[in-house]
Amino acid sequence: MNNRIYADHNAGSPLRPEALKAMLPFFEQPGNPMSLHADGRETRAAIERARDAMARLLGARHSEIVFTSGGTESVNLALQGVSNAGKKRVVVSAVEHPAGLSAVPDAVAAPVKEDGTVDLDALRELAEGACLVSVMHANNETGAVQPVKEAARIAHEAGAFFHTDAAQSAGKIPVHVDKMDVDLLSISGYKFGGPRGVGALYARNGLTLQPLLRGGPQERQRRPGTENAPAIVGMAVALEAAVLEMSGAEKRLRKMTRRFIEQARQLFPETRLNTPPKSVPGAVNISFKNLSAENLTIALDLLGVSVSTGAACASGSVEPSHVLRAMRLPDEYARGAVRFSFGYCSPESDIDETLSALKTALQRTLAAA
């Protein structure tokens, strides 16, 4: 496995060494953070230091950070937990992560343009009378960065709160809650080199947030249950490291992906790039006309390269994802969409080795077609 190329960072990035180092002492620390004794106080102090760090890195206040089990819970807590003067309707973009699309079953989906960014004119109409509008900061499939500040302004003008899912953007591009003018913001530690199973929700002070679960008074009564101290500590350290190296990492990853796109198109001329120019660094969603993304992904896996498809299995057949459907991608391209995503620990040599494997995978997939 050590010789494999990991090109699936949008699904989850490898744990940063500094995050693991920070976590290790708390696997053995028995103190419950709600306990008053020294062991409990030590655990509580570590959690609150992590909260301070997360707040500082996101431009928030200490009291506005709620720790959760991951991005999915953070999104659900935001979308289901908001109370806004008796209003019920929730508006989401049509390309949200499944967590955002399914959190409120009767949510109204705002259409997107062909580049995958939300149609602001349509959003303005739909926002009237809504209690909450949610538009993700960066798309998990294409990497497209949404016009969040403009969408937030539209929501506020309509008297609605605004939430953004920043799971794919935090640690990759600047995320600052005041500058973005958001009321709620969700992140996942797993996407920027933190551990699995931990996330956070920024909830602006003064906003009423009903908990999803019932239990103890943890997280200011917004999220009951004993906090996962090792994971929380690791997430904060990982985000700090990601922010510190952000500028250099962005330049390096954009250079790498430009070269990858250029050479991938030479290998297979009938391609379509589904990632727009304004996107998070490292993300490349590319379609190979009339090829099966599933077959191509399996072929790459057998050659030692981990990538993801832009499709999901449904009813025994591979159907284009809801994101590509919303972008109105023709079937011959939508069914051949593959996501390559590189991250903080991807060396430049990964590009050459991935391209070499892609050349062979394309040949095998064409031969089997």
Short mmCIF file of C-alpha atoms in Angstrom, two decimals:
data_model
loop_
_atom_site.label_atom_id
_atom_site.label_comp_id
_atom_site.label_asym_id
_atom_site.label_seq_id
_atom_site.Cartn_x
_atom_site.Cartn_y
_atom_site.Cartn_z
CA MET A 1 0.00 0.00 0.00
CA ASN A 2 2.94 2.37 0.57
CA ASN A 3 3.60 2.53 -3.16
CA ARG A 4 0.07 3.59 -4.02
CA ILE A 5 -0.83 7.05 -5.26
CA TYR A 6 -3.54 8.64 -3.15
CA ALA A 7 -5.44 11.07 -5.37
CA ASP A 8 -8.67 11.23 -3.38
CA HIS A 9 -8.06 14.03 -0.89
CA ASN A 10 -11.55 15.46 -1.35
CA ALA A 11 -12.88 12.24 0.17
CA GLY A 12 -10.48 12.53 3.10
CA SER A 13 -6.88 13.59 3.65
CA PRO A 14 -4.27 11.51 5.49
CA LEU A 15 -3.78 12.40 9.13
CA ARG A 16 -1.11 15.05 9.62
CA PRO A 17 1.80 13.85 11.79
CA GLU A 18 1.57 16.89 14.06
CA ALA A 19 -2.13 16.20 14.63
CA LEU A 20 -1.43 12.59 15.60
CA LYS A 21 1.32 13.68 17.98
CA ALA A 22 -1.02 16.12 19.70
CA MET A 23 -3.75 13.48 19.99
CA LEU A 24 -1.72 10.65 21.52
CA PRO A 25 -1.67 11.84 25.17
CA PHE A 26 -5.46 12.10 25.23
CA PHE A 27 -6.07 8.50 24.22
CA GLU A 28 -4.74 7.57 27.64
CA GLN A 29 -6.15 10.53 29.59
CA PRO A 30 -9.21 9.07 31.41
CA GLY A 31 -10.71 12.32 32.65
CA ASN A 32 -14.24 13.17 31.54
CA PRO A 33 -14.24 16.86 30.59
CA MET A 34 -17.40 17.37 32.67
CA SER A 35 -15.70 16.11 35.84
CA LEU A 36 -14.39 18.57 38.41
CA HIS A 37 -11.30 16.61 39.43
CA ALA A 38 -7.81 17.24 38.03
CA ASP A 39 -8.07 14.61 35.29
CA GLY A 40 -11.33 16.06 34.07
CA ARG A 41 -10.01 19.62 34.22
CA GLU A 42 -6.98 18.63 32.13
CA THR A 43 -9.20 17.20 29.40
CA ARG A 44 -11.53 20.21 29.54
CA ALA A 45 -8.60 22.61 29.25
CA ALA A 46 -7.36 20.82 26.12
CA ILE A 47 -10.81 21.01 24.51
CA GLU A 48 -11.15 24.71 25.29
CA ARG A 49 -7.68 25.44 23.92
CA ALA A 50 -8.74 23.69 20.73
CA ARG A 51 -11.95 25.72 20.67
CA ASP A 52 -9.94 28.91 21.03
CA ALA A 53 -7.73 27.88 18.13
CA MET A 54 -10.65 26.95 15.89
CA ALA A 55 -12.41 30.23 16.67
CA ARG A 56 -9.29 32.25 15.90
CA LEU A 57 -8.64 30.41 12.63
CA LEU A 58 -12.24 30.87 11.45
CA GLY A 59 -12.61 34.46 12.65
CA ALA A 60 -15.23 33.47 15.23
CA ARG A 61 -15.68 33.79 18.99
CA HIS A 62 -14.91 31.02 21.44
CA SER A 63 -18.59 30.58 22.34
CA GLU A 64 -19.61 30.21 18.68
CA ILE A 65 -17.80 26.91 18.06
CA VAL A 66 -19.75 23.66 18.57
CA PHE A 67 -17.85 20.38 18.30
CA THR A 68 -19.59 17.52 16.48
CA SER A 69 -18.86 14.06 15.10
CA GLY A 70 -18.08 15.37 11.61
CA GLY A 71 -19.26 17.43 8.68
CA THR A 72 -22.53 15.54 8.24
CA GLU A 73 -23.65 16.16 11.80
CA SER A 74 -22.56 19.79 11.60
CA VAL A 75 -24.65 20.33 8.47
CA ASN A 76 -27.66 18.54 9.97
CA LEU A 77 -27.42 20.52 13.19
CA ALA A 78 -27.35 23.76 11.23
CA LEU A 79 -30.20 22.94 8.87
CA GLN A 80 -32.47 21.25 11.39
CA GLY A 81 -31.56 23.29 14.44
CA VAL A 82 -32.34 26.84 13.32
CA SER A 83 -35.41 28.59 14.63
CA ASN A 84 -36.41 31.76 12.80
CA ALA A 85 -39.63 33.46 13.88
CA GLY A 86 -41.84 30.53 12.96
CA LYS A 87 -40.63 30.29 9.37
CA LYS A 88 -40.20 26.72 8.16
CA ARG A 89 -38.92 26.69 4.59
CA VAL A 90 -35.27 25.85 3.95
CA VAL A 91 -33.52 26.58 0.63
CA VAL A 92 -30.39 24.68 -0.42
CA SER A 93 -28.38 24.68 -3.62
CA ALA A 94 -28.96 21.76 -5.99
CA VAL A 95 -25.31 20.68 -5.71
CA GLU A 96 -25.03 20.37 -1.92
CA HIS A 97 -23.40 17.35 -0.32
CA PRO A 98 -26.00 14.63 0.43
CA ALA A 99 -25.89 15.76 4.07
CA GLY A 100 -27.25 19.13 3.01
CA LEU A 101 -29.77 17.80 0.53
CA SER A 102 -31.29 15.23 2.86
CA ALA A 103 -31.13 17.04 6.22
CA VAL A 104 -34.48 18.70 5.52
CA PRO A 105 -36.50 16.39 3.22
CA ASP A 106 -38.81 19.12 1.90
CA ALA A 107 -36.06 21.71 1.34
CA VAL A 108 -36.28 23.69 -1.90
CA ALA A 109 -33.30 23.25 -4.25
CA ALA A 110 -31.95 26.35 -5.97
CA PRO A 111 -30.65 25.66 -9.50
CA VAL A 112 -27.05 26.15 -10.53
CA LYS A 113 -25.41 27.39 -13.70
CA GLU A 114 -23.48 25.11 -16.02
CA ASP A 115 -20.25 25.78 -14.13
CA GLY A 116 -21.87 24.43 -10.97
CA THR A 117 -22.25 27.74 -9.14
CA VAL A 118 -25.61 28.74 -7.74
CA ASP A 119 -27.93 30.88 -9.86
CA LEU A 120 -28.18 33.99 -7.68
CA ASP A 121 -31.27 35.34 -9.45
CA ALA A 122 -33.15 32.10 -8.81
CA LEU A 123 -31.86 32.04 -5.24
CA ARG A 124 -33.19 35.54 -4.64
CA GLU A 125 -36.72 34.45 -5.61
CA LEU A 126 -36.60 31.27 -3.54
CA ALA A 127 -35.18 32.96 -0.44
CA GLU A 128 -38.31 35.03 0.13
CA GLY A 129 -40.17 33.59 3.12
CA ALA A 130 -37.42 31.09 3.98
CA CYS A 131 -35.99 30.64 7.45
CA LEU A 132 -32.60 29.42 6.21
CA VAL A 133 -30.58 29.39 3.01
CA SER A 134 -27.64 26.98 2.63
CA VAL A 135 -25.05 27.15 -0.15
CA MET A 136 -21.83 25.18 0.21
CA HIS A 137 -18.54 27.07 0.03
CA ALA A 138 -16.79 24.55 -2.24
CA ASN A 139 -18.27 21.55 -3.99
CA ASN A 140 -16.97 18.14 -3.00
CA GLU A 141 -17.19 16.72 -6.54
CA THR A 142 -16.00 19.55 -8.78
CA GLY A 143 -14.19 21.82 -6.32
CA ALA A 144 -16.23 24.80 -7.54
CA VAL A 145 -16.12 27.74 -5.12
CA GLN A 146 -19.55 29.30 -4.66
CA PRO A 147 -20.33 33.04 -4.40
CA VAL A 148 -21.06 32.63 -0.71
CA LYS A 149 -20.88 36.27 0.32
CA GLU A 150 -23.37 37.27 -2.38
CA ALA A 151 -25.67 34.36 -1.47
CA ALA A 152 -25.50 35.36 2.21
CA ARG A 153 -26.49 38.92 1.34
CA ILE A 154 -29.50 37.62 -0.62
CA ALA A 155 -30.55 35.45 2.33
CA HIS A 156 -30.25 38.29 4.82
CA GLU A 157 -32.17 40.70 2.62
CA ALA A 158 -34.98 38.13 2.62
CA GLY A 159 -34.86 37.84 6.41
CA ALA A 160 -33.33 34.35 6.38
CA PHE A 161 -30.29 32.98 8.15
CA PHE A 162 -27.42 31.74 5.98
CA HIS A 163 -25.37 28.54 6.33
CA THR A 164 -22.43 27.31 4.31
CA ASP A 165 -20.83 23.87 4.24
CA ALA A 166 -17.10 24.60 4.30
CA ALA A 167 -15.94 20.99 4.61
CA GLN A 168 -14.08 21.19 1.29
CA SER A 169 -12.72 24.71 1.68
CA ALA A 170 -11.47 25.01 5.27
CA GLY A 171 -7.70 24.71 5.31
CA LYS A 172 -7.49 25.05 1.52
CA ILE A 173 -8.68 28.60 0.88
CA PRO A 174 -9.43 31.44 3.32
CA VAL A 175 -12.50 30.83 5.48
CA HIS A 176 -13.51 33.73 7.73
CA VAL A 177 -17.05 33.84 9.04
CA ASP A 178 -17.30 37.64 9.33
CA LYS A 179 -15.82 38.34 5.91
CA MET A 180 -18.16 35.73 4.41
CA ASP A 181 -21.10 37.17 6.42
CA VAL A 182 -22.42 33.73 7.37
CA ASP A 183 -24.57 32.81 10.36
CA LEU A 184 -23.60 29.13 10.39
CA LEU A 185 -20.64 27.26 8.93
CA SER A 186 -19.81 23.55 8.98
CA ILE A 187 -16.40 21.89 8.74
CA SER A 188 -14.98 18.36 8.86
CA GLY A 189 -11.58 17.62 10.40
CA TYR A 190 -11.01 14.73 7.98
CA LYS A 191 -10.77 17.02 4.94
CA PHE A 192 -7.64 18.97 5.94
CA GLY A 193 -5.52 16.32 7.65
CA GLY A 194 -7.37 15.98 10.92
CA PRO A 195 -8.80 12.71 12.25
CA ARG A 196 -11.99 11.02 11.12
CA GLY A 197 -15.15 11.39 13.16
CA VAL A 198 -14.85 15.00 14.26
CA GLY A 199 -16.16 18.29 12.96
CA ALA A 200 -17.33 21.68 14.09
CA LEU A 201 -20.20 24.05 13.55
CA TYR A 202 -19.86 27.80 13.81
CA ALA A 203 -23.15 29.22 15.07
CA ARG A 204 -23.30 32.99 15.43
CA ASN A 205 -23.99 34.25 18.95
CA GLY A 206 -27.64 35.15 19.43
CA LEU A 207 -28.89 32.51 17.01
CA THR A 208 -31.25 29.92 18.52
CA LEU A 209 -29.97 26.43 17.78
CA GLN A 210 -32.07 23.44 18.81
CA PRO A 211 -30.00 20.28 19.51
CA LEU A 212 -30.55 17.17 17.42
CA LEU A 213 -29.94 14.88 20.39
CA ARG A 214 -31.11 14.85 23.98
CA GLY A 215 -28.72 14.33 26.86
CA GLY A 216 -26.27 16.33 28.93
CA PRO A 217 -25.41 20.03 28.83
CA GLN A 218 -22.23 19.72 26.77
CA GLU A 219 -21.38 22.31 24.11
CA ARG A 220 -23.59 24.92 25.81
CA GLN A 221 -26.57 22.56 25.48
CA ARG A 222 -26.29 22.52 21.69
CA ARG A 223 -24.68 19.08 21.27
CA PRO A 224 -24.97 16.61 24.18
CA GLY A 225 -22.52 13.77 24.72
CA THR A 226 -18.98 13.52 26.02
CA GLU A 227 -16.64 15.42 23.72
CA ASN A 228 -14.09 13.41 21.74
CA ALA A 229 -11.04 15.11 23.22
CA PRO A 230 -8.29 13.40 21.15
CA ALA A 231 -10.10 14.10 17.86
CA ILE A 232 -10.94 17.70 18.80
CA VAL A 233 -7.31 18.40 19.73
CA GLY A 234 -6.09 16.78 16.49
CA MET A 235 -8.55 18.72 14.34
CA ALA A 236 -7.44 22.06 15.77
CA VAL A 237 -3.76 21.26 15.25
CA ALA A 238 -4.44 20.09 11.69
CA LEU A 239 -6.38 23.24 10.79
CA GLU A 240 -3.62 25.42 12.25
CA ALA A 241 -1.04 23.61 10.11
CA ALA A 242 -3.22 23.84 7.00
CA VAL A 243 -3.76 27.58 7.41
CA LEU A 244 -0.07 28.24 8.02
CA GLU A 245 0.94 26.50 4.79
CA MET A 246 -2.12 27.56 2.76
CA SER A 247 -0.48 30.09 0.45
CA GLY A 248 2.40 27.86 -0.57
CA ALA A 249 0.22 24.75 -0.82
CA GLU A 250 -2.27 26.54 -3.07
CA LYS A 251 0.40 27.66 -5.54
CA ARG A 252 1.99 24.21 -5.62
CA LEU A 253 -1.29 22.34 -6.06
CA ARG A 254 -2.60 24.66 -8.76
CA LYS A 255 0.62 24.21 -10.71
CA MET A 256 0.32 20.44 -10.34
CA THR A 257 -3.29 20.27 -11.45
CA ARG A 258 -2.73 22.55 -14.46
CA ARG A 259 -0.08 20.16 -15.69
CA PHE A 260 -2.29 17.17 -14.98
CA ILE A 261 -5.22 18.62 -16.94
CA GLU A 262 -3.07 19.56 -19.94
CA GLN A 263 -1.51 16.12 -20.21
CA ALA A 264 -4.74 14.22 -19.48
CA ARG A 265 -6.32 15.99 -22.44
CA GLN A 266 -3.45 14.86 -24.63
CA LEU A 267 -4.03 11.26 -23.55
CA PHE A 268 -7.73 11.45 -24.39
CA PRO A 269 -8.78 14.44 -26.52
CA GLU A 270 -12.52 13.99 -25.95
CA THR A 271 -12.52 15.22 -22.38
CA ARG A 272 -14.50 17.84 -20.55
CA LEU A 273 -13.20 19.64 -17.48
CA ASN A 274 -15.99 19.95 -14.91
CA THR A 275 -13.91 21.94 -12.43
CA PRO A 276 -14.28 25.70 -13.08
CA PRO A 277 -11.38 28.18 -12.84
CA LYS A 278 -12.59 29.37 -9.43
CA SER A 279 -12.10 26.21 -7.42
CA VAL A 280 -10.24 24.84 -4.41
CA PRO A 281 -6.63 23.87 -5.14
CA GLY A 282 -5.92 20.24 -5.90
CA ALA A 283 -9.37 19.33 -7.25
CA VAL A 284 -9.85 18.06 -10.81
CA ASN A 285 -13.14 16.60 -12.03
CA ILE A 286 -12.74 15.52 -15.62
CA SER A 287 -15.05 13.60 -17.97
CA PHE A 288 -13.90 11.10 -20.58
CA LYS A 289 -16.52 10.98 -23.31
CA ASN A 290 -18.44 7.71 -23.66
CA LEU A 291 -16.28 5.88 -21.13
CA SER A 292 -17.47 4.30 -17.89
CA ALA A 293 -16.17 6.22 -14.89
CA GLU A 294 -16.66 3.11 -12.75
CA ASN A 295 -14.53 0.95 -15.07
CA LEU A 296 -11.86 3.63 -15.32
CA THR A 297 -11.73 4.02 -11.55
CA ILE A 298 -11.38 0.27 -11.05
CA ALA A 299 -8.63 0.12 -13.66
CA LEU A 300 -6.76 2.93 -11.89
CA ASP A 301 -7.20 1.18 -8.56
CA LEU A 302 -5.65 -2.00 -9.95
CA LEU A 303 -2.73 0.13 -11.13
CA GLY A 304 -2.27 1.55 -7.63
CA VAL A 305 -4.03 4.91 -7.93
CA SER A 306 -6.94 5.85 -5.65
CA VAL A 307 -9.52 8.21 -7.20
CA SER A 308 -13.30 8.65 -7.04
CA THR A 309 -16.03 8.66 -9.63
CA GLY A 310 -18.51 11.45 -10.12
CA ALA A 311 -21.29 8.88 -9.98
CA ALA A 312 -23.25 6.96 -7.39
CA CYS A 313 -24.73 3.48 -7.66
CA ALA A 314 -28.49 3.46 -7.80
CA SER A 315 -30.81 0.54 -8.54
CA GLY A 316 -27.92 -1.63 -9.66
CA SER A 317 -26.68 0.79 -12.30
CA VAL A 318 -24.23 3.68 -12.23
CA GLU A 319 -26.03 6.95 -12.69
CA PRO A 320 -24.46 10.39 -13.05
CA SER A 321 -24.29 12.25 -9.75
CA HIS A 322 -26.85 14.86 -8.78
CA VAL A 323 -24.10 17.50 -9.09
CA LEU A 324 -23.39 16.73 -12.74
CA ARG A 325 -27.11 16.44 -13.46
CA ALA A 326 -27.69 19.87 -11.92
CA MET A 327 -24.89 21.24 -14.15
CA ARG A 328 -26.78 19.80 -17.15
CA LEU A 329 -23.81 17.72 -18.28
CA PRO A 330 -24.65 15.54 -21.31
CA ASP A 331 -24.89 11.82 -20.52
CA GLU A 332 -21.91 10.89 -22.67
CA TYR A 333 -19.74 13.05 -20.42
CA ALA A 334 -21.60 12.69 -17.12
CA ARG A 335 -21.15 8.91 -17.05
CA GLY A 336 -17.41 9.24 -17.60
CA ALA A 337 -16.62 11.76 -14.85
CA VAL A 338 -13.68 10.97 -12.56
CA ARG A 339 -12.50 13.06 -9.63
CA PHE A 340 -8.78 13.37 -8.99
CA SER A 341 -7.94 15.34 -5.86
CA PHE A 342 -4.46 16.05 -4.56
CA GLY A 343 -3.60 17.51 -1.18
CA TYR A 344 -1.07 18.81 1.31
CA CYS A 345 1.13 15.70 1.23
CA SER A 346 0.92 14.97 -2.53
CA PRO A 347 4.41 15.21 -4.10
CA GLU A 348 4.77 16.50 -7.65
CA SER A 349 5.82 13.00 -8.71
CA ASP A 350 2.21 11.90 -8.06
CA ILE A 351 1.18 13.78 -11.20
CA ASP A 352 3.54 11.87 -13.48
CA GLU A 353 2.72 8.52 -11.91
CA THR A 354 -1.02 9.20 -12.04
CA LEU A 355 -0.80 10.21 -15.69
CA SER A 356 1.17 7.07 -16.48
CA ALA A 357 -1.47 4.93 -14.78
CA LEU A 358 -4.25 6.91 -16.48
CA LYS A 359 -2.77 6.20 -19.90
CA THR A 360 -2.83 2.46 -19.22
CA ALA A 361 -6.28 2.61 -17.59
CA LEU A 362 -7.72 4.45 -20.60
CA GLN A 363 -6.30 1.84 -22.94
CA ARG A 364 -7.76 -1.00 -20.90
CA THR A 365 -11.13 0.70 -20.53
CA LEU A 366 -11.35 1.40 -24.26
CA ALA A 367 -10.40 -2.19 -25.06
CA ALA A 368 -13.13 -3.49 -22.76
CA ALA A 369 -15.80 -1.10 -24.06
#
